[in-house]
Short mmCIF file of C-alpha atoms and ligand atoms in Angstrom, two decimals:
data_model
loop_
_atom_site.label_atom_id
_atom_site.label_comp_id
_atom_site.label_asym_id
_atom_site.label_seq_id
_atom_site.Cartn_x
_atom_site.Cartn_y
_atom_site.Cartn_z
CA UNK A 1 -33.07 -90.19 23.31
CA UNK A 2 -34.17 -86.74 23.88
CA UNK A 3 -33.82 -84.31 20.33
CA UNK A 4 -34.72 -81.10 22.64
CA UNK A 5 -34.61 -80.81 26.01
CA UNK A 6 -35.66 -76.84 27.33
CA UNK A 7 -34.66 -76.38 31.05
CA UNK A 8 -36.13 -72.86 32.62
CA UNK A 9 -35.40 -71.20 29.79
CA UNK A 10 -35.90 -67.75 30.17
CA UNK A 11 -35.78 -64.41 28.15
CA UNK A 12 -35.64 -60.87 29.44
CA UNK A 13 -35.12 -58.76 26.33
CA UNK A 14 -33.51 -55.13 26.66
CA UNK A 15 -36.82 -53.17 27.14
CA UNK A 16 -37.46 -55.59 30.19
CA UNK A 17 -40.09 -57.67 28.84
CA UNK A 18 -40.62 -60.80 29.76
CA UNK A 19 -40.78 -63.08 26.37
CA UNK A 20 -40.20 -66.27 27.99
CA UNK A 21 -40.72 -67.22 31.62
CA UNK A 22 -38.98 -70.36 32.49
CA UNK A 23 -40.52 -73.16 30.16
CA UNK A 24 -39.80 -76.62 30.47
CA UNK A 25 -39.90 -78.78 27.28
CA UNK A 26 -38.92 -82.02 26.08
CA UNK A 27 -39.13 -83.31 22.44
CA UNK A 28 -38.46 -87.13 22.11
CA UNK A 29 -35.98 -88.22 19.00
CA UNK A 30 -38.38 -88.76 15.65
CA UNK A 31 -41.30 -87.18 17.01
CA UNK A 32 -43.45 -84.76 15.09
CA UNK A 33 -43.83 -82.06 17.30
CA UNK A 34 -46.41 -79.05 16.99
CA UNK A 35 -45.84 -75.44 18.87
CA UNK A 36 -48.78 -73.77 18.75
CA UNK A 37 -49.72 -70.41 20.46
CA UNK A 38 -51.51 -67.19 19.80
CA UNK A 39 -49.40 -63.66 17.87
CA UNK A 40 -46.73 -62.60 20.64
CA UNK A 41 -46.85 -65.69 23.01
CA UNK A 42 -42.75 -66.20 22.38
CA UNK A 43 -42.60 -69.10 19.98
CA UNK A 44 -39.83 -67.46 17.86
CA UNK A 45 -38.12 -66.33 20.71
CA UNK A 46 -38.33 -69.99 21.61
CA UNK A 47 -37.29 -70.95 18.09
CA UNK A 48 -34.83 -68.09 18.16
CA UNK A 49 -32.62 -69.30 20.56
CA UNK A 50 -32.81 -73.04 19.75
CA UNK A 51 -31.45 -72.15 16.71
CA UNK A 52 -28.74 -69.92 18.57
CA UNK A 53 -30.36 -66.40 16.85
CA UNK A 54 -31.50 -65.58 20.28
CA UNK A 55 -29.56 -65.00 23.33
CA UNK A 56 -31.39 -66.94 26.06
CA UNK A 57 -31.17 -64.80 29.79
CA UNK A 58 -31.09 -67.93 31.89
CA UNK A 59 -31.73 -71.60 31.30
CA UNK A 60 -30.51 -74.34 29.36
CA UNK A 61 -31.09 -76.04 25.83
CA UNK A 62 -29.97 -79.76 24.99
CA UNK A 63 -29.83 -80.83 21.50
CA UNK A 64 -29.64 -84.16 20.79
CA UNK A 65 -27.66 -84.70 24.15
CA UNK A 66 -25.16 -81.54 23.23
CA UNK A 67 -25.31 -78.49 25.45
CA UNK A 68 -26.13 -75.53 23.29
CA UNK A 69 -24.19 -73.35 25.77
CA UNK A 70 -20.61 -75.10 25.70
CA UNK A 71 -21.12 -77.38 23.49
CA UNK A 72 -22.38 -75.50 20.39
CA UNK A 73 -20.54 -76.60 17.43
CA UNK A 74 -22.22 -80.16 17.58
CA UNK A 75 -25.71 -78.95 18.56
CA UNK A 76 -26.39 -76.43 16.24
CA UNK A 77 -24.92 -79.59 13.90
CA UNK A 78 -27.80 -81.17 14.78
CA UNK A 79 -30.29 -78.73 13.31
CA UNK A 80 -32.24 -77.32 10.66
CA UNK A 81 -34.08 -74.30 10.22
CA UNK A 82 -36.71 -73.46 7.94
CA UNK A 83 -37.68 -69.67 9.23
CA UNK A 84 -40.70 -67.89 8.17
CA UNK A 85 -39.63 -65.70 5.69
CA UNK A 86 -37.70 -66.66 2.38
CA UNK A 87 -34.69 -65.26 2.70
CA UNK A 88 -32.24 -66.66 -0.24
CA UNK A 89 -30.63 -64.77 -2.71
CA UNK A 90 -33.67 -65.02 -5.29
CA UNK A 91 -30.90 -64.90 -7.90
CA UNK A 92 -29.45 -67.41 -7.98
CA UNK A 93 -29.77 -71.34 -9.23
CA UNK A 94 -31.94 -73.59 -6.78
CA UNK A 95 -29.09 -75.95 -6.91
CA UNK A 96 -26.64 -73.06 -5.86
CA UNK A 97 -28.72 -72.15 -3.15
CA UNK A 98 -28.68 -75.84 -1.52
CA UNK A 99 -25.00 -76.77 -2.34
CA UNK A 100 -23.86 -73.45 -0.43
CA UNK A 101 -24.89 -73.65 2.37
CA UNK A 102 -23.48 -77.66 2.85
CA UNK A 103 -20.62 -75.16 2.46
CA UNK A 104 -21.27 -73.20 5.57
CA UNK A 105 -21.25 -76.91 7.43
CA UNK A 106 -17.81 -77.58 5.73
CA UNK A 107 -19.17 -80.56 4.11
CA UNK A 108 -16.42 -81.73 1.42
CA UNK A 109 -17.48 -80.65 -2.05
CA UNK A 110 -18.13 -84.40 -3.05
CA UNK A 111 -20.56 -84.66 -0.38
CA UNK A 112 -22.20 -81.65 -0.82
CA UNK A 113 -22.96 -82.48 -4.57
CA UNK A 114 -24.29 -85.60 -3.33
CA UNK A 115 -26.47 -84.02 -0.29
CA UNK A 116 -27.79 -81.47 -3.12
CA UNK A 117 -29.08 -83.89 -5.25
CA UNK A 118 -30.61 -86.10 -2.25
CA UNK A 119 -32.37 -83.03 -0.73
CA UNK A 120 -33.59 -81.91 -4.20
CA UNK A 121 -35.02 -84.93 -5.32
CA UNK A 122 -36.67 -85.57 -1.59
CA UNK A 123 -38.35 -81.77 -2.42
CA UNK A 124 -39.36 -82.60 -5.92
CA UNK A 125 -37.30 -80.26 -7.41
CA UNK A 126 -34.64 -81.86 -9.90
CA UNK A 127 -36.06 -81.16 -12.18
CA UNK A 128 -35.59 -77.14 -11.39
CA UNK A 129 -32.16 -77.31 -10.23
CA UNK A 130 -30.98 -75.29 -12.50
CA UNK A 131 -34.20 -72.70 -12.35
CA UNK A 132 -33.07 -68.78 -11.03
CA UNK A 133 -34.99 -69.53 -8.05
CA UNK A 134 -36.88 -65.94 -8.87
CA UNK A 135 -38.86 -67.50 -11.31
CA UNK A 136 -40.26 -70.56 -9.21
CA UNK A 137 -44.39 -70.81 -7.83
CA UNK A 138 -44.47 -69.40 -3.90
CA UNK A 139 -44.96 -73.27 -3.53
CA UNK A 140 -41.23 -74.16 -4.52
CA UNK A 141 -39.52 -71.63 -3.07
CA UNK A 142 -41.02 -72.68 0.55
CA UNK A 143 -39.58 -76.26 -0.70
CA UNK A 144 -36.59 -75.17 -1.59
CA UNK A 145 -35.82 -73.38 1.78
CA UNK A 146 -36.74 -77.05 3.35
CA UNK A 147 -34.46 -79.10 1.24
CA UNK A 148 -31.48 -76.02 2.08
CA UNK A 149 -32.08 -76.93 5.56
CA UNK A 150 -32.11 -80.37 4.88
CA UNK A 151 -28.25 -80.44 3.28
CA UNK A 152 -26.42 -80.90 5.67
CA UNK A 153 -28.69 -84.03 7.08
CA UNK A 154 -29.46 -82.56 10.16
CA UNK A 155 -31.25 -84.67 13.29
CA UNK A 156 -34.00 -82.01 14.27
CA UNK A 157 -35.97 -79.98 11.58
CA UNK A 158 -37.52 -77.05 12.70
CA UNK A 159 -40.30 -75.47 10.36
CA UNK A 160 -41.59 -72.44 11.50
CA UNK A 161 -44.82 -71.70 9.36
CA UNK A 162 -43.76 -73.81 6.64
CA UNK A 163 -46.92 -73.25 4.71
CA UNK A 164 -48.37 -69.77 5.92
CA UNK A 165 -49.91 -68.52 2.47
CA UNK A 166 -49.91 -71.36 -0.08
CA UNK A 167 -52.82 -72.58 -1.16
CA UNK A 168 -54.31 -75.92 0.16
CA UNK A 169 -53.39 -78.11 -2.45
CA UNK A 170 -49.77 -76.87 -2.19
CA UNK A 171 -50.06 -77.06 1.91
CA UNK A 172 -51.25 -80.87 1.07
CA UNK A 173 -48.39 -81.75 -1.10
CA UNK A 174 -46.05 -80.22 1.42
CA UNK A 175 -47.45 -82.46 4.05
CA UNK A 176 -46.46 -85.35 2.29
CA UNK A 177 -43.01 -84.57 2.15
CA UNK A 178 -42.82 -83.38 5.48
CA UNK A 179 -43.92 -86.68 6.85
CA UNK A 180 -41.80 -88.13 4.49
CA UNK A 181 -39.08 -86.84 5.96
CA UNK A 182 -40.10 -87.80 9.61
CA UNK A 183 -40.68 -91.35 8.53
CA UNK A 184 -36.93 -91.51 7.47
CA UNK A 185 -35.87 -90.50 10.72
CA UNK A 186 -35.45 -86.64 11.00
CA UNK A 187 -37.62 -85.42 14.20
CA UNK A 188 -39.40 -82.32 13.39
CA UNK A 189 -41.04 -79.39 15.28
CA UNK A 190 -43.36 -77.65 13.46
CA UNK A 191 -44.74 -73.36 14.23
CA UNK A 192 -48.26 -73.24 12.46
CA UNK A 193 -51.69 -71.36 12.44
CA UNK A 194 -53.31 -73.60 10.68
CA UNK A 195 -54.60 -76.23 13.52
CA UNK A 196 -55.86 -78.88 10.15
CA UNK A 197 -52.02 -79.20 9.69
CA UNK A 198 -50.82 -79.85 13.55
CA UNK A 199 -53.84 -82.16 13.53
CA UNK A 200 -52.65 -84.22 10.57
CA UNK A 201 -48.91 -83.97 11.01
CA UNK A 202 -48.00 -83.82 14.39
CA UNK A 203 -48.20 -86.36 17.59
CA UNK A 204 -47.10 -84.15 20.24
CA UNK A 205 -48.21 -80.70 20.70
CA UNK A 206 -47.15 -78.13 22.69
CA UNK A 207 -49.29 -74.58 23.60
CA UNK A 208 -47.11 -71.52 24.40
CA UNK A 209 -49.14 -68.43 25.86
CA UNK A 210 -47.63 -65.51 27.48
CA UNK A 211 -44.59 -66.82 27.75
CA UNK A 212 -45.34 -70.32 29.12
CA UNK A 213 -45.88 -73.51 28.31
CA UNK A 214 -49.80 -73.66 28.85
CA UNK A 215 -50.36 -77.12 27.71
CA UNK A 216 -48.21 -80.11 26.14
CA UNK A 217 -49.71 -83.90 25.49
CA UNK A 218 -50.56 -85.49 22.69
CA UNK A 219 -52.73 -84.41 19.80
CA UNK A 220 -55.28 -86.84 20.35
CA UNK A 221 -55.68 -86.45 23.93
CA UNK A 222 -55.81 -82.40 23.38
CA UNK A 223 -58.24 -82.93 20.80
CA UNK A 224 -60.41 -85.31 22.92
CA UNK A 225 -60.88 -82.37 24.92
CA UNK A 226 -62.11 -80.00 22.51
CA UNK A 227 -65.77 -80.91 23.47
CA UNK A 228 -67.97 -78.03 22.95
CA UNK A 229 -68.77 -75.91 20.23
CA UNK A 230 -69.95 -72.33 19.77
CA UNK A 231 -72.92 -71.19 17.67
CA UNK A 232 -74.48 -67.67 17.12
CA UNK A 233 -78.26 -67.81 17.29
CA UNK A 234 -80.19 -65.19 14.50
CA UNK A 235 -83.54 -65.56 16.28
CA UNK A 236 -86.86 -64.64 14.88
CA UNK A 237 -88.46 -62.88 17.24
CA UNK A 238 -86.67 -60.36 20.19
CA UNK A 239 -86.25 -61.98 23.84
CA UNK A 240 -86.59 -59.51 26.76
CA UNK A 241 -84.07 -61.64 28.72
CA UNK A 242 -81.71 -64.92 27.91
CA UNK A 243 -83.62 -67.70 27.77
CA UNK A 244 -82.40 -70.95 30.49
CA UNK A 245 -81.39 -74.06 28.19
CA UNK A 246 -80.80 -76.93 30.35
CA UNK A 247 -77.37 -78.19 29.46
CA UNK A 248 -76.13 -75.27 27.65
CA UNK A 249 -74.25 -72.09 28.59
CA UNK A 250 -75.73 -68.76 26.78
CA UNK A 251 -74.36 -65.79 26.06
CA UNK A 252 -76.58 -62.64 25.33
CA UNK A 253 -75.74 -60.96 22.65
CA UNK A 254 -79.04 -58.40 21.99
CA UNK A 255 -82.08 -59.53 22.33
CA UNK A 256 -82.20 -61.27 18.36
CA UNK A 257 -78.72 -62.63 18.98
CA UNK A 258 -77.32 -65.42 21.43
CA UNK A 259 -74.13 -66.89 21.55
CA UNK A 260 -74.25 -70.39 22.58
CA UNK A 261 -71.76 -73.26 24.24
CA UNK A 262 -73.01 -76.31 22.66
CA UNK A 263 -71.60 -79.73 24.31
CA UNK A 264 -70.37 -82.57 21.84
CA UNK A 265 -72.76 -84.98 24.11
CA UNK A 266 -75.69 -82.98 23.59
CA UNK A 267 -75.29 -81.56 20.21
CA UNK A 268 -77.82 -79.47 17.66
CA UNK A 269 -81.02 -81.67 18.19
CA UNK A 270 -80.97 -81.29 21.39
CA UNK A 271 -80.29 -77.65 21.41
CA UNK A 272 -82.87 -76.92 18.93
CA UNK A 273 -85.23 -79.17 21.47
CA UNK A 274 -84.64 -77.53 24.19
CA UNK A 275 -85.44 -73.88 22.00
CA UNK A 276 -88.72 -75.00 20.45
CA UNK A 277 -90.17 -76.52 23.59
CA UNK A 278 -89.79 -72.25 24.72
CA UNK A 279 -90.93 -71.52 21.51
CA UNK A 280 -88.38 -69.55 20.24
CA UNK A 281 -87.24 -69.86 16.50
CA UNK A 282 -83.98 -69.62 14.85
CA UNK A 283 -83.49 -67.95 11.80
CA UNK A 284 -79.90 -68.81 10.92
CA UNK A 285 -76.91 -70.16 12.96
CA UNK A 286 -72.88 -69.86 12.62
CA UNK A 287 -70.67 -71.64 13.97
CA UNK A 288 -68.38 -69.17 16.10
CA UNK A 289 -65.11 -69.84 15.36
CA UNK A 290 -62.48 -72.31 14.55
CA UNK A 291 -61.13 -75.45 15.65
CA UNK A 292 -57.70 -73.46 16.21
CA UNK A 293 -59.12 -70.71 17.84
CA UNK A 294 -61.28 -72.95 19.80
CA UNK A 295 -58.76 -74.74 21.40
CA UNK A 296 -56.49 -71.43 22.24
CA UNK A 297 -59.38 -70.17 24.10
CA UNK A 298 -60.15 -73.33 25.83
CA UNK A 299 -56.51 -74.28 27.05
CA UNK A 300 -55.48 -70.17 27.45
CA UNK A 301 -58.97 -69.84 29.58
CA UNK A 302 -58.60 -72.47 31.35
CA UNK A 303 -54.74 -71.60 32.45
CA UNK A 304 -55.47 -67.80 33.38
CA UNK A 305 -53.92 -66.79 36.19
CA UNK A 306 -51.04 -69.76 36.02
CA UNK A 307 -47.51 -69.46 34.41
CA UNK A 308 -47.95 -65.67 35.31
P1 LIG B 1 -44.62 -65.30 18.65
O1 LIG B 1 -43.56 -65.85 17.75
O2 LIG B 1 -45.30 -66.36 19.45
O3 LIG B 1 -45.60 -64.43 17.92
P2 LIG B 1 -42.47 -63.72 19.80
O4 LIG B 1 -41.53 -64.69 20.40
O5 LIG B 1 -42.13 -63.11 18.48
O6 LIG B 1 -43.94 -64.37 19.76
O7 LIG B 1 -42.69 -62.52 20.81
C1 LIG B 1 -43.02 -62.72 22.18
C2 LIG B 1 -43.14 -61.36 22.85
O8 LIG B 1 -41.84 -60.77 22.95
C3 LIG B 1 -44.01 -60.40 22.09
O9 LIG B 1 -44.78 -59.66 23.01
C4 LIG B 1 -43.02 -59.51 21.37
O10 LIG B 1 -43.55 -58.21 21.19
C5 LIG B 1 -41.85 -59.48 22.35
N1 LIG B 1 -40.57 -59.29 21.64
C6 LIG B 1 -40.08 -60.03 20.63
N2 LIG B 1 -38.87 -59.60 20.24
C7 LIG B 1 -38.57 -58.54 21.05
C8 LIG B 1 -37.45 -57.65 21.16
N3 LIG B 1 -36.39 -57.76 20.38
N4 LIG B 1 -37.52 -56.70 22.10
C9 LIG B 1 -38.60 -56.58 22.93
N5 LIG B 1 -39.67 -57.39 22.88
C10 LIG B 1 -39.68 -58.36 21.94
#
């Protein structure tokens, strides 16, 4: 069973920009899915209209087998959102917050009360119920918009930077109940910056640049390929040209600096072998980025010029 299904979905928004340009994307029922992509690539426009905020311009969405287009009711049943921002009344009791919007899904009162409690306790936060939900850490209120999303026991969970600016201890602890609530059923797609937490949560992934679906396997197949690292050189002495390294692509920089593609196969030693046999000396080395933005700029290098 499919929980997503994206067919040429496309959106054209009112200043004729081109957010999304016909993607194609399938989510399989209890996977943990990641959607990764750089600042303006059209994940929340994707999110946007899965969750029926955003008026697609052409295409189709399939939720759990239910057309979002004519059959909307029952697939926007089927979901939960968790958007980026918190956005409940900060005012009122955590338990308030969850029970009303069961409401909004016409879930009897009984039920509701019942829900509550379940997604409460899942969040670890019982114990706050009855908290104004003002007063709770950053940490708790990014929990509580989970378990309001959770009320109303939908099939598809979608988190859209669940963690963006809580600490990693919190982001740890959040992980855990996030994975939690896989295991028990509930297929998730997950938005995030943070490539550690695709890495450990997620077993699908797919990469969204410019408005297309650049790349989409799974995470340890995508990671398999992440096989070369980047190091700046601080070198002792200046270089009047770049030196040749057998094995390894350099960058010049100046003539104290190089910027250098290092292959997993080959690795420091060798690098630094291949340096002192010309006799030049390295003060210091960094690596050059991140594992994150590593992978954007292999998979969004390697696709320039397609999905265009
Ligand atoms: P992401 O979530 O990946 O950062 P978005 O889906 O928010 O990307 O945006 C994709 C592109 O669409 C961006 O270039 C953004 O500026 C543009 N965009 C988003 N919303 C609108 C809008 N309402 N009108 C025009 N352009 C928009």
């Amino acid at each position: 069973m499919k929980a997503l299904s994206l067919q040429n979905l496309k959106k054209v928004y009112a200043n004729g920009f081109e957010a999304l340009k016909g993607i194609n994307l399938d989510v399989e029922a209890g996977d943990f899915f990641a959607l990764l992509g750089p600042n303006g690539a059209g994940k929340s426009t994707a999110i946007g209209i899965i969750s029926s905020l955003v008026t697609p311009s052409s295409g189709s969405v399939t939720i759990f087998g239910y057309d979002l287009n004519t059959q909307r009711a029952q697939a926007k049943s089927c979901i939960g959102l968790v958007p980026q921002e918190i956005n409940f009344n900060q005012f009122e009791t955590v338990h308030n917050i969850v029970l009303t919007q069961a409401g909004y899904y016409g879930i009897p009162y009984k039920q509701a009360l019942k829900n509550t409690e379940h997604c409460l306790k899942q969040m670890q936060l019982w114990d706050k119920k009855d908290t104004i939900s003002r007063r709770l850490s950053g940490g708790m209120k990014r929990r509580v918009m989970i378990a309001r999303a959770l009320v109303h026991a939908p099939k598809l969970l979608i988190l859209d930077e669940p963690t963006a600016g809580v600490d990693i201890e919190i982001r740890r602890s959040m992980w855990d109940l996030m994975r939690e609530v896989n295991s028990r059923g509930t297929t998730i797609i997950l938005t995030t910056h943070y490539l550690e937490e695709a890495e450990s949560l997620c077993r699908n992934i797919a990469i969204i640049n410019n408005g297309a679906i650049v790349e989409n396997s799974d995470m340890a197949s995508l990671l398999g390929r992440l096989h070369t690292d980047h190091f700046i050189l601080d070198l002792e002495r200046p270089l009047a040209h770049a030196p040749t390294l057998k094995g390894f692509d350099v960058d010049w920089v100046n003539e104290k600096t190089l910027n250098v593609a290092v292959p997993k196969v080959l690795g420091l030693s060798q690098l630094f072998a291949e340096l002192a046999a010309q006799q030049i000396n390295v003060l210091s080395l960094k690596n050059k980025s991140n594992r994150l933005e590593q992978l954007f700029m292999d998979v969004v290098d390697a696709n320039k010029g397609e999905g265009k």
